[in-house]
Coordinates of C-alpha atoms (C1' of nucleotides) in Angstrom, one line a residue:
Chain A
M902 CA 122.9 82.2 16.1
E903 CA 125.8 81.5 18.0
I904 CA 126.6 85.4 17.8
A905 CA 122.8 86.3 19.0
Q906 CA 122.9 83.9 21.7
R907 CA 126.3 85.3 22.7
A908 CA 125.1 89.1 22.7
A909 CA 122.1 88.4 24.6
S910 CA 123.5 86.7 27.4
G911 CA 126.0 89.6 27.6
R912 CA 129.3 87.7 27.1
K913 CA 132.0 89.6 26.1
R914 CA 135.7 89.4 25.1
M915 CA 137.7 90.5 28.2
S916 CA 141.6 90.5 28.4
R917 CA 143.1 87.6 30.6
A918 CA 143.8 90.0 33.7
E919 CA 140.5 91.5 33.5
R920 CA 138.9 88.1 33.4
E921 CA 141.0 86.6 36.4
Q922 CA 140.2 89.3 38.5
Q923 CA 136.2 89.2 37.6
I924 CA 136.4 85.5 38.4
L925 CA 138.2 85.8 41.4
G926 CA 135.3 88.2 42.9
V927 CA 132.6 86.2 41.9
A928 CA 134.6 82.9 43.4
E929 CA 135.6 84.6 46.4
E930 CA 131.6 85.8 47.1
V931 CA 130.5 82.0 46.3
F932 CA 132.9 80.2 48.0
A933 CA 132.2 82.5 51.3
T934 CA 128.5 82.4 51.2
R935 CA 128.0 79.2 49.9
G936 CA 131.1 77.2 51.1
Y937 CA 133.6 75.5 49.2
Q938 CA 132.4 71.8 48.6
A939 CA 128.7 73.0 48.1
T940 CA 130.3 75.2 45.1
S941 CA 130.4 73.6 41.8
M942 CA 132.6 75.0 39.0
D943 CA 129.3 75.1 36.7
D944 CA 128.1 77.5 39.2
I945 CA 130.8 79.9 39.4
A946 CA 131.0 79.3 35.5
R947 CA 127.5 80.6 35.1
R948 CA 127.3 83.5 37.4
V949 CA 130.5 84.8 36.0
G950 CA 129.2 84.5 32.2
L951 CA 131.5 82.4 31.3
S952 CA 132.1 78.2 30.2
K953 CA 133.4 75.9 32.8
P954 CA 136.5 75.5 30.6
M955 CA 138.0 79.3 30.7
L956 CA 138.2 78.6 34.9
Y957 CA 140.2 76.0 34.2
E958 CA 142.4 77.4 32.1
Y959 CA 142.7 80.4 34.1
F960 CA 143.0 78.6 37.1
G961 CA 143.8 74.7 36.6
S962 CA 141.3 73.3 39.0
K963 CA 139.0 73.9 41.5
E964 CA 141.3 73.9 44.3
G965 CA 143.6 76.1 42.6
L966 CA 140.6 78.7 41.9
L967 CA 140.0 78.5 46.0
L968 CA 143.9 79.1 46.5
A969 CA 143.8 82.2 43.9
C970 CA 141.1 83.5 46.2
L971 CA 142.9 82.9 49.5
E972 CA 146.2 84.7 48.5
R973 CA 144.2 87.6 47.4
V974 CA 142.7 88.3 50.6
R975 CA 145.8 86.8 53.0
R976 CA 147.8 89.4 51.0
E977 CA 145.5 92.3 51.5
L978 CA 145.5 91.2 55.5
L979 CA 148.8 91.1 55.6
E980 CA 149.3 94.3 53.9
A981 CA 146.7 96.1 56.6
T982 CA 148.2 94.9 59.7
T983 CA 151.3 95.4 58.9
S984 CA 151.2 98.9 57.3
A985 CA 149.1 99.7 60.6
A986 CA 152.0 98.3 62.8
A987 CA 154.7 100.4 60.3
A988 CA 153.2 103.5 61.4
N989 CA 154.5 103.4 64.8
A990 CA 157.5 102.1 64.9
G991 CA 159.5 102.5 68.0
D992 CA 156.6 102.3 70.4
P993 CA 156.0 98.6 70.9
E994 CA 152.9 98.6 72.9
R995 CA 151.0 100.9 70.1
Q996 CA 152.6 98.9 67.2
L997 CA 151.2 95.8 68.8
H998 CA 147.7 97.5 69.6
D999 CA 147.1 99.0 66.1
G1000 CA 148.1 95.8 64.0
L1001 CA 145.6 93.7 66.2
L1002 CA 143.0 96.9 65.7
A1003 CA 144.0 96.5 62.1
F1004 CA 143.2 92.5 62.1
F1005 CA 139.8 92.8 63.5
R1006 CA 139.0 96.2 61.5
F1007 CA 139.6 93.8 58.2
G1008 CA 137.7 91.2 59.6
E1009 CA 134.4 93.4 60.3
E1010 CA 134.7 95.5 56.9
H1011 CA 135.5 92.5 54.6
K1012 CA 133.5 90.2 56.1
Q1013 CA 133.2 88.3 53.1
S1014 CA 136.9 87.6 52.8
W1015 CA 137.2 87.0 56.3
A1016 CA 134.5 84.4 56.1
L1017 CA 136.3 82.6 53.3
L1018 CA 139.6 82.2 54.9
R1019 CA 137.7 79.7 57.0
T1020 CA 137.8 77.5 54.1
E1021 CA 141.4 77.7 54.3
S1022 CA 141.8 74.1 55.7
A1023 CA 140.5 72.7 52.5
V1024 CA 143.3 73.3 50.9
V1025 CA 146.2 73.7 53.1
G1026 CA 148.3 71.0 53.7
A1027 CA 147.8 70.1 49.8
G1028 CA 150.5 72.0 48.3
L1029 CA 152.8 73.5 51.4
D1030 CA 154.8 75.2 48.9
T1031 CA 152.3 77.4 47.3
E1032 CA 152.0 81.4 47.7
L1033 CA 149.2 81.0 50.4
E1034 CA 151.6 79.1 53.0
G1035 CA 154.4 82.0 52.1
F1036 CA 151.6 84.8 53.0
R1037 CA 150.5 82.4 56.5
T1038 CA 154.4 82.3 57.1
Q1039 CA 155.0 86.0 56.2
Q1040 CA 152.2 86.8 58.8
A1041 CA 154.0 84.7 61.5
E1042 CA 157.2 86.0 61.1
F1043 CA 155.9 89.7 61.2
T1044 CA 154.6 89.4 64.2
E1045 CA 157.7 87.8 65.3
E1046 CA 159.9 90.1 64.0
M1047 CA 157.6 93.0 66.2
L1048 CA 157.8 91.0 69.6
R1049 CA 161.6 90.5 69.0
V1050 CA 162.3 94.3 68.8
A1051 CA 160.0 95.0 71.7
L1052 CA 161.7 91.8 73.7
P1053 CA 165.3 91.8 72.4
N1054 CA 166.7 89.4 74.9
T1055 CA 164.2 86.7 74.6
D1056 CA 164.7 83.3 73.9
P1057 CA 164.1 82.7 70.0
A1058 CA 161.7 79.8 70.7
R1059 CA 159.5 81.8 72.8
L1060 CA 159.4 84.6 70.3
E1061 CA 157.7 82.2 67.7
A1062 CA 155.6 80.7 70.4
F1063 CA 154.2 83.9 71.3
A1064 CA 153.8 84.8 67.7
E1065 CA 151.8 81.4 66.7
A1066 CA 149.8 82.1 70.0
I1067 CA 148.9 85.6 69.4
I1068 CA 148.1 84.7 65.7
G1069 CA 145.6 82.1 66.9
A1070 CA 144.0 84.2 69.5
C1071 CA 143.5 86.7 66.8
E1072 CA 141.6 84.2 64.4
R1073 CA 139.5 82.7 67.1
M1074 CA 138.4 85.7 68.7
A1075 CA 137.6 87.3 65.0
L1076 CA 135.4 84.1 65.0
W1077 CA 133.8 84.8 68.1
R1078 CA 132.8 88.1 67.4
E1079 CA 131.4 87.6 64.1
N1080 CA 127.7 87.3 65.2
R1081 CA 128.1 89.9 68.3
P1082 CA 127.7 93.8 66.6
E1083 CA 128.1 94.9 70.2
I1084 CA 131.8 93.7 70.3
T1085 CA 133.4 96.5 68.3
P1086 CA 137.1 96.0 66.8
E1087 CA 138.4 98.3 69.4
R1088 CA 136.8 96.6 72.3
V1089 CA 137.9 92.8 71.3
T1090 CA 141.3 94.9 70.9
E1091 CA 141.2 96.0 74.3
H1092 CA 140.4 92.7 75.3
L1093 CA 143.0 91.1 73.7
M1094 CA 146.0 93.6 74.7
A1095 CA 145.0 93.1 78.6
L1096 CA 145.5 89.1 78.0
I1097 CA 148.8 89.3 76.9
W1098 CA 150.9 93.0 77.2
P1099 CA 151.1 93.1 80.9
S1100 CA 152.7 89.5 80.4
L1101 CA 155.0 90.9 77.5
S1102 CA 156.3 94.0 79.5
A1103 CA 157.2 91.5 82.6
E1104 CA 159.0 89.8 79.8
V1105 CA 161.2 92.8 79.2
A1106 CA 162.4 93.2 82.7
A1107 CA 162.6 89.5 83.2
A1108 CA 165.1 89.1 80.0
H1109 CA 166.8 92.0 80.9
R1110 CA 167.6 90.6 84.3
A1111 CA 168.8 87.6 82.8
Y1112 CA 171.0 89.2 79.8
P1113 CA 171.1 92.7 80.9
A1114 CA 175.0 93.2 79.2
S1115 CA 173.4 93.7 75.9
H1116 CA 170.8 95.7 76.8
D1117 CA 172.7 98.1 78.8
Q1118 CA 176.2 98.3 77.1
G1119 CA 175.3 96.9 73.3
Chain B
M943 CA 128.8 31.1 45.8
E944 CA 127.8 34.2 48.1
I945 CA 128.4 32.4 51.3
A946 CA 131.8 31.1 50.0
Q947 CA 132.2 34.8 48.8
R948 CA 131.5 36.2 52.2
A949 CA 133.4 33.6 54.3
A950 CA 136.5 34.5 52.0
S951 CA 136.4 38.1 52.2
G952 CA 136.4 37.8 56.1
R953 CA 133.1 39.3 56.6
K954 CA 131.2 38.9 59.6
R955 CA 128.3 39.5 61.5
M956 CA 128.3 42.4 64.2
S957 CA 126.4 44.0 66.6
R958 CA 125.2 47.5 65.6
A959 CA 127.5 49.1 68.3
E960 CA 130.2 46.8 67.5
R961 CA 130.2 48.0 63.9
E962 CA 129.7 51.4 64.4
Q963 CA 133.1 51.8 66.4
Q964 CA 134.5 50.0 64.1
I965 CA 133.6 52.2 61.0
L966 CA 134.4 55.2 63.6
G967 CA 137.9 54.3 64.1
V968 CA 138.5 53.3 60.3
A969 CA 137.1 56.8 58.9
E970 CA 138.6 58.7 61.5
E971 CA 142.2 56.9 60.3
V972 CA 141.6 58.0 56.7
F973 CA 139.7 61.1 57.1
A974 CA 142.9 62.2 59.2
T975 CA 145.1 61.2 57.0
R976 CA 144.1 61.4 53.4
G977 CA 141.7 64.2 54.0
Y978 CA 138.0 64.6 54.0
Q979 CA 137.6 65.2 50.1
A980 CA 140.3 62.9 48.9
T981 CA 138.4 60.3 50.7
S982 CA 135.6 58.0 49.2
M983 CA 132.9 56.5 51.2
D984 CA 133.6 53.3 49.1
D985 CA 137.3 53.6 49.9
I986 CA 136.4 53.3 53.6
A987 CA 133.7 50.9 52.9
R988 CA 136.3 48.7 51.3
R989 CA 138.4 48.8 54.0
V990 CA 136.2 48.5 56.7
G991 CA 135.2 45.6 54.6
L992 CA 131.6 46.4 54.3
S993 CA 129.3 47.8 51.8
K994 CA 128.9 51.5 51.2
P995 CA 124.8 50.9 51.9
M996 CA 126.0 50.1 55.7
L997 CA 127.6 53.2 56.3
Y998 CA 124.9 55.5 54.7
E999 CA 122.6 53.1 57.4
Y1000 CA 124.2 54.2 60.4
F1001 CA 126.1 57.9 59.5
G1002 CA 123.1 59.0 57.1
S1003 CA 125.8 61.0 55.0
K1004 CA 129.5 61.6 54.3
E1005 CA 129.4 64.6 56.3
G1006 CA 127.5 63.0 59.0
L1007 CA 130.1 60.0 59.5
L1008 CA 132.8 62.8 59.8
L1009 CA 130.7 64.6 62.4
A1010 CA 130.6 61.2 64.6
C1011 CA 134.2 61.3 64.2
L1012 CA 134.7 64.9 65.2
E1013 CA 132.2 64.3 68.1
R1014 CA 134.2 61.3 69.5
V1015 CA 137.2 63.1 69.3
R1016 CA 136.1 66.3 70.7
R1017 CA 134.4 64.2 73.7
E1018 CA 137.9 62.9 74.4
L1019 CA 139.5 66.4 74.5
L1020 CA 137.2 67.7 76.6
E1021 CA 137.3 64.9 78.9
A1022 CA 141.4 65.1 79.2
T1023 CA 141.4 69.0 79.6
T1024 CA 138.4 69.1 82.3
S1025 CA 139.7 66.1 84.0
A1026 CA 143.0 67.7 84.5
A1027 CA 142.0 71.1 85.5
A1028 CA 139.6 69.4 88.2
A1029 CA 142.5 67.9 89.9
N1030 CA 143.7 71.6 91.0
A1031 CA 140.6 73.1 92.2
G1032 CA 141.5 75.8 94.7
D1033 CA 144.8 76.8 92.7
P1034 CA 143.9 78.5 89.3
E1035 CA 147.6 78.9 88.3
R1036 CA 147.9 75.2 88.2
Q1037 CA 144.5 74.5 87.2
L1038 CA 145.2 76.6 84.3
H1039 CA 148.6 75.2 83.2
D1040 CA 147.6 71.4 83.9
G1041 CA 144.4 72.1 81.4
L1042 CA 146.8 73.5 78.8
L1043 CA 149.2 70.6 79.1
A1044 CA 146.5 68.1 79.2
F1045 CA 145.5 69.6 76.0
F1046 CA 149.0 69.6 74.5
R1047 CA 149.3 66.4 75.3
F1048 CA 146.5 64.7 73.8
G1049 CA 147.3 66.6 70.3
E1050 CA 151.0 64.6 70.9
E1051 CA 149.3 61.5 71.9
H1052 CA 146.7 61.3 69.9
K1053 CA 148.3 62.9 66.7
Q1054 CA 145.8 61.2 64.4
S1055 CA 142.7 62.3 65.8
W1056 CA 144.2 65.9 66.1
A1057 CA 144.8 65.9 62.7
L1058 CA 141.3 65.2 62.6
L1059 CA 140.3 68.1 64.3
R1060 CA 141.8 70.5 61.2
T1061 CA 139.2 69.1 58.7
E1062 CA 136.3 70.4 61.2
S1063 CA 135.7 73.8 59.4
A1064 CA 134.5 71.7 56.4
V1065 CA 131.6 70.5 58.1
V1066 CA 131.2 73.5 60.9
G1067 CA 128.8 76.1 60.1
A1068 CA 126.6 72.9 58.0
G1069 CA 124.9 72.3 60.9
L1070 CA 125.3 74.5 63.8
D1071 CA 122.9 73.0 66.3
T1072 CA 125.1 69.4 66.1
E1073 CA 126.4 67.7 68.8
L1074 CA 129.8 68.8 67.8
E1075 CA 129.0 72.4 68.2
G1076 CA 128.0 71.4 71.7
F1077 CA 131.2 70.0 72.7
R1078 CA 133.0 73.3 71.2
T1079 CA 130.8 75.7 73.0
Q1080 CA 131.4 73.6 76.2
Q1081 CA 135.4 73.8 76.0
A1082 CA 134.9 77.6 75.7
E1083 CA 132.7 77.3 78.7
F1084 CA 135.0 75.2 80.6
T1085 CA 137.7 77.8 80.0
E1086 CA 135.4 80.7 81.0
E1087 CA 134.4 79.1 84.1
M1088 CA 138.2 78.5 85.6
L1089 CA 138.9 81.7 84.5
R1090 CA 135.9 83.4 86.3
V1091 CA 137.0 81.6 89.4
A1092 CA 140.5 82.9 89.2
L1093 CA 138.9 86.5 88.3
P1094 CA 136.0 87.2 90.4
N1095 CA 135.5 90.7 89.7
T1096 CA 136.1 91.0 86.2
D1097 CA 133.7 91.9 83.4
P1098 CA 132.0 88.7 81.9
A1099 CA 132.6 89.9 78.3
R1100 CA 135.7 90.1 79.0
L1101 CA 136.6 86.7 80.5
E1102 CA 134.7 85.1 77.4
A1103 CA 136.9 87.1 75.2
F1104 CA 139.9 85.4 77.3
A1105 CA 138.3 82.2 76.9
E1106 CA 138.3 82.2 73.2
A1107 CA 141.6 83.9 72.9
I1108 CA 143.2 81.1 74.9
I1109 CA 141.6 78.3 73.2
G1110 CA 142.5 80.0 69.8
A1111 CA 146.1 80.1 70.9
C1112 CA 146.1 76.3 72.1
E1113 CA 144.9 75.4 68.6
R1114 CA 147.2 77.1 66.6
M1115 CA 150.4 76.3 69.1
A1116 CA 149.6 72.8 68.8
L1117 CA 149.2 73.2 65.1
W1118 CA 152.8 74.8 65.4
R1119 CA 154.4 72.2 67.3
E1120 CA 153.4 69.4 64.8
N1121 CA 156.1 68.9 63.3
R1122 CA 158.7 69.9 66.0
P1123 CA 159.7 66.9 68.3
E1124 CA 161.9 69.4 70.3
I1125 CA 159.2 71.7 71.3
T1126 CA 157.5 69.1 73.7
P1127 CA 154.1 69.6 75.3
E1128 CA 155.8 70.9 78.4
R1129 CA 157.8 73.8 77.0
V1130 CA 155.0 74.6 74.8
T1131 CA 152.6 75.2 77.5
E1132 CA 155.4 77.1 79.4
H1133 CA 155.3 79.3 76.4
L1134 CA 151.7 79.8 76.8
M1135 CA 151.9 80.2 80.3
A1136 CA 154.6 83.1 80.1
L1137 CA 152.2 84.9 77.5
I1138 CA 149.1 84.8 79.6
W1139 CA 149.6 84.0 83.4
P1140 CA 151.2 87.1 84.4
S1141 CA 148.4 89.4 83.0
L1142 CA 145.8 87.2 84.3
S1143 CA 147.5 87.6 87.5
A1144 CA 147.9 91.8 87.1
E1145 CA 143.8 91.5 86.1
V1146 CA 143.0 90.0 89.6
A1147 CA 144.7 92.7 91.0
A1148 CA 142.9 95.4 88.9
A1149 CA 139.7 94.2 89.1
H1150 CA 140.4 93.8 93.2
R1151 CA 140.7 97.9 93.0
A1152 CA 137.9 98.1 91.3
Y1153 CA 135.4 96.0 93.0
P1154 CA 137.2 95.9 96.9
A1155 CA 134.2 94.9 98.2
S1156 CA 132.6 91.8 97.2
H1157 CA 136.3 89.8 97.4
D1158 CA 137.2 91.2 100.9
Q1159 CA 133.7 90.9 103.0
G1160 CA 131.8 88.4 100.6
Chain C
dC1496 C1' 143.0 91.6 3.5
dC1497 C1' 144.6 87.8 5.2
dA1498 C1' 147.0 84.8 8.6
dG1499 C1' 148.0 83.9 14.0
dT1500 C1' 147.0 83.9 18.4
dA1501 C1' 144.4 84.5 22.3
dG1502 C1' 139.9 84.1 24.1
dG1503 C1' 136.0 81.1 23.7
dC1504 C1' 132.7 76.9 23.1
dT1505 C1' 130.0 72.2 23.3
dA1506 C1' 129.8 67.9 24.3
dC1507 C1' 132.0 64.3 26.3
dT1508 C1' 134.5 60.9 30.2
dA1509 C1' 135.3 59.7 35.1
dC1510 C1' 134.2 59.1 39.5
dT1511 C1' 131.8 59.3 43.7
dA1512 C1' 127.7 60.6 47.2
dG1513 C1' 123.6 58.5 47.7
dT1514 C1' 119.1 55.1 47.1
dA1515 C1' 116.1 51.2 45.5
dG1516 C1' 114.9 47.1 46.6
dG1517 C1' 116.1 42.2 47.6
dG1518 C1' 118.8 38.6 50.1
dT1519 C1' 120.2 36.1 54.5
dT1520 C1' 120.9 35.2 59.6
dA1521 C1' 120.4 34.8 64.1
dC1522 C1' 117.0 35.7 67.9
dT1523 C1' 112.3 34.8 69.9
dT1524 C1' 107.8 32.6 70.6
dA1525 C1' 105.1 28.8 70.3
Chain D
dT1433 C1' 111.7 22.4 66.2
dA1434 C1' 109.4 25.7 62.9
dA1435 C1' 107.7 29.7 61.7
dG1436 C1' 108.0 34.8 62.0
dT1437 C1' 110.2 38.6 62.5
dA1438 C1' 113.6 42.0 62.5
dA1439 C1' 118.5 43.4 62.2
dC1440 C1' 122.5 42.9 59.2
dC1441 C1' 124.1 42.9 54.8
dC1442 C1' 124.6 42.9 49.4
dT1443 C1' 124.4 44.5 44.3
dA1444 C1' 123.4 47.6 40.9
dC1445 C1' 121.2 51.1 39.9
dT1446 C1' 121.0 57.3 39.2
dA1447 C1' 122.3 62.3 39.5
dG1448 C1' 125.2 65.5 39.6
dT1449 C1' 130.2 67.3 39.2
dA1450 C1' 135.3 68.2 38.7
dG1451 C1' 138.1 67.9 34.8
dT1452 C1' 139.2 67.5 29.4
dA1453 C1' 139.2 66.8 24.3
dG1454 C1' 138.8 69.2 20.0
dC1455 C1' 136.7 72.8 17.7
dC1456 C1' 135.2 77.8 17.0
dT1457 C1' 135.8 83.1 16.6
dA1458 C1' 137.1 87.4 17.5
dC1459 C1' 140.7 90.9 17.4
dT1460 C1' 146.4 92.1 15.7
dG1461 C1' 149.8 93.2 13.1
dG1462 C1' 151.5 92.9 8.6

DNA sequence: CCAGTAGGCTACTACTAGTAGGGTTACTTA
DNA sequence: TAAGTAACCCTACTAGTAGTAGCCTACTGG
C-alpha cells in the first residue's frame, strides 16, 4: 500500500545533491512568483513531491531555504558581472559599461531569479555573517576595485560611496524597467553611463591635479 | 472586577484619531526594531495596552498596519525633500544638493522611520494601487521634474531613468552609511553630487547642441 | 544475505493571523 | 434626568503554518 502510493505519486529516491538542487529550483520559482510570506513549506514540499521534514533536514528553516536560493542567485549575478568586466581589463569605460550591461541582461534573462532578490530584505539583517552577505559585499568590493583602477588617486571613502551609489542605481533601474519591454538592457546601460561616466572622467582629472606625482612618476 | 482590572492596567478610552496615532507610533517602533515577521499583532496590542481586535478594527490586517506606518513615513520623507528643494527654485545644482541632503538627514534624524522603509518590500507588490505606491511614484516624479527644469531638452525617457537611478543611489547609500557615524549627511551628499552633477552639467551642453532653438529663442 | 546508514514518512505541538459575538461608556435628545 | 445610540473595547474562539518526534524503507558493502 505505501509502496504503491509512493510509486503512484512519482516519488523517487535521490542523492542529497540532486534533491537540494531540485528543491532550490522549485523554491526559487514559488518564492519569486507568490512571495516569501505567502508561500508555505507544505506548499513547496507538495510541489517537489516530498514531505516537509525533508526540507527542514536539508535547509534547517524556511528562512534557511530562502537564504540558500538567494545565495545561488547572488553567486550567478556576481559571476555574470565580474566575468563581463574582466573581459575588458585596461579599458575602464568599457569595463564599467559591460559590467552594467551584464547586470541588466541578467535581470532580463533570469526574470524569476531577479524577482527573488526583491525578497532579500525579508532575510537580510537576520544573520549578517551569512554567505549571502558575503556575496553582497563582494559585489560592492568588485565595483569599488574597478573604480580604484580607473581613479587611482581618489579618496577611498569616495570610491566606496561611488560603488554603493552605482549598485543602488542598478537595482532600482532594474526594477523600473521590469515592466517596460521597450527599455532594453542596452538603453538602460546607456542612460546610467550617461549619468555617471562624464563625472568619473572629470574625477580622474581632478584627482590628477590633486596628487599628480603618483601618477606621473609612480 | 472588570472595571477594576481596566483601571489597574491603565487602559483608557481614546478618540479614534488619537488611538490611531498611538498605535502607529508603537507599531513603527516594533516593526523597525524587531522586523515585520518577527512581530506579532498580540505583541503590538500588548504594548499599546489594547486588545488585538482593535488593531483589526482600525487597520484591517497586519499588512494594513505596516502599510499605514509606511505611508506616514513616506509622506514625511517626501515632504522633507520637496520643501528643501523648493527653497532653491532657479538654482538646479543647489536644488538637487539640498534635496539629497534633506534625504540623508532624514535618514539620520529618523533612524527608526528609515529602518522601517527597509521592510517595504515585504508589502510592495501586494497592493500596487495603494496610497503607499502613490508616494513612491511622487518621489520619483518630483525628482524627474527637478531634472526636467535643469535639462529642458533631454529625452524624457532618459530623465525618468536618471530620476530612478538617483533615488536608487540614495536609498543604497543611506543604508551604507547607517553604521558609519563618520560619514555625515553632508559628506555623502557631496559624494553623490560628485558622481552625478558633472555629468548633468555636461548633459545640459549636449542637449543644447542637439536642440539649440528652444533654449536660445524660446 | 544481513547489518548499517541515508533518504523518507506520518502525526504531532506551539504559535499567530484573523473573527464572532457581546459588554461598557459617553454623548445626544427629549 | 433618562432612554437611546453609537463608538470603544473585550474574552474566547478558529484556521492554518513553522517546526519536531519518532518511526520506516531502500540501497550499500561486507
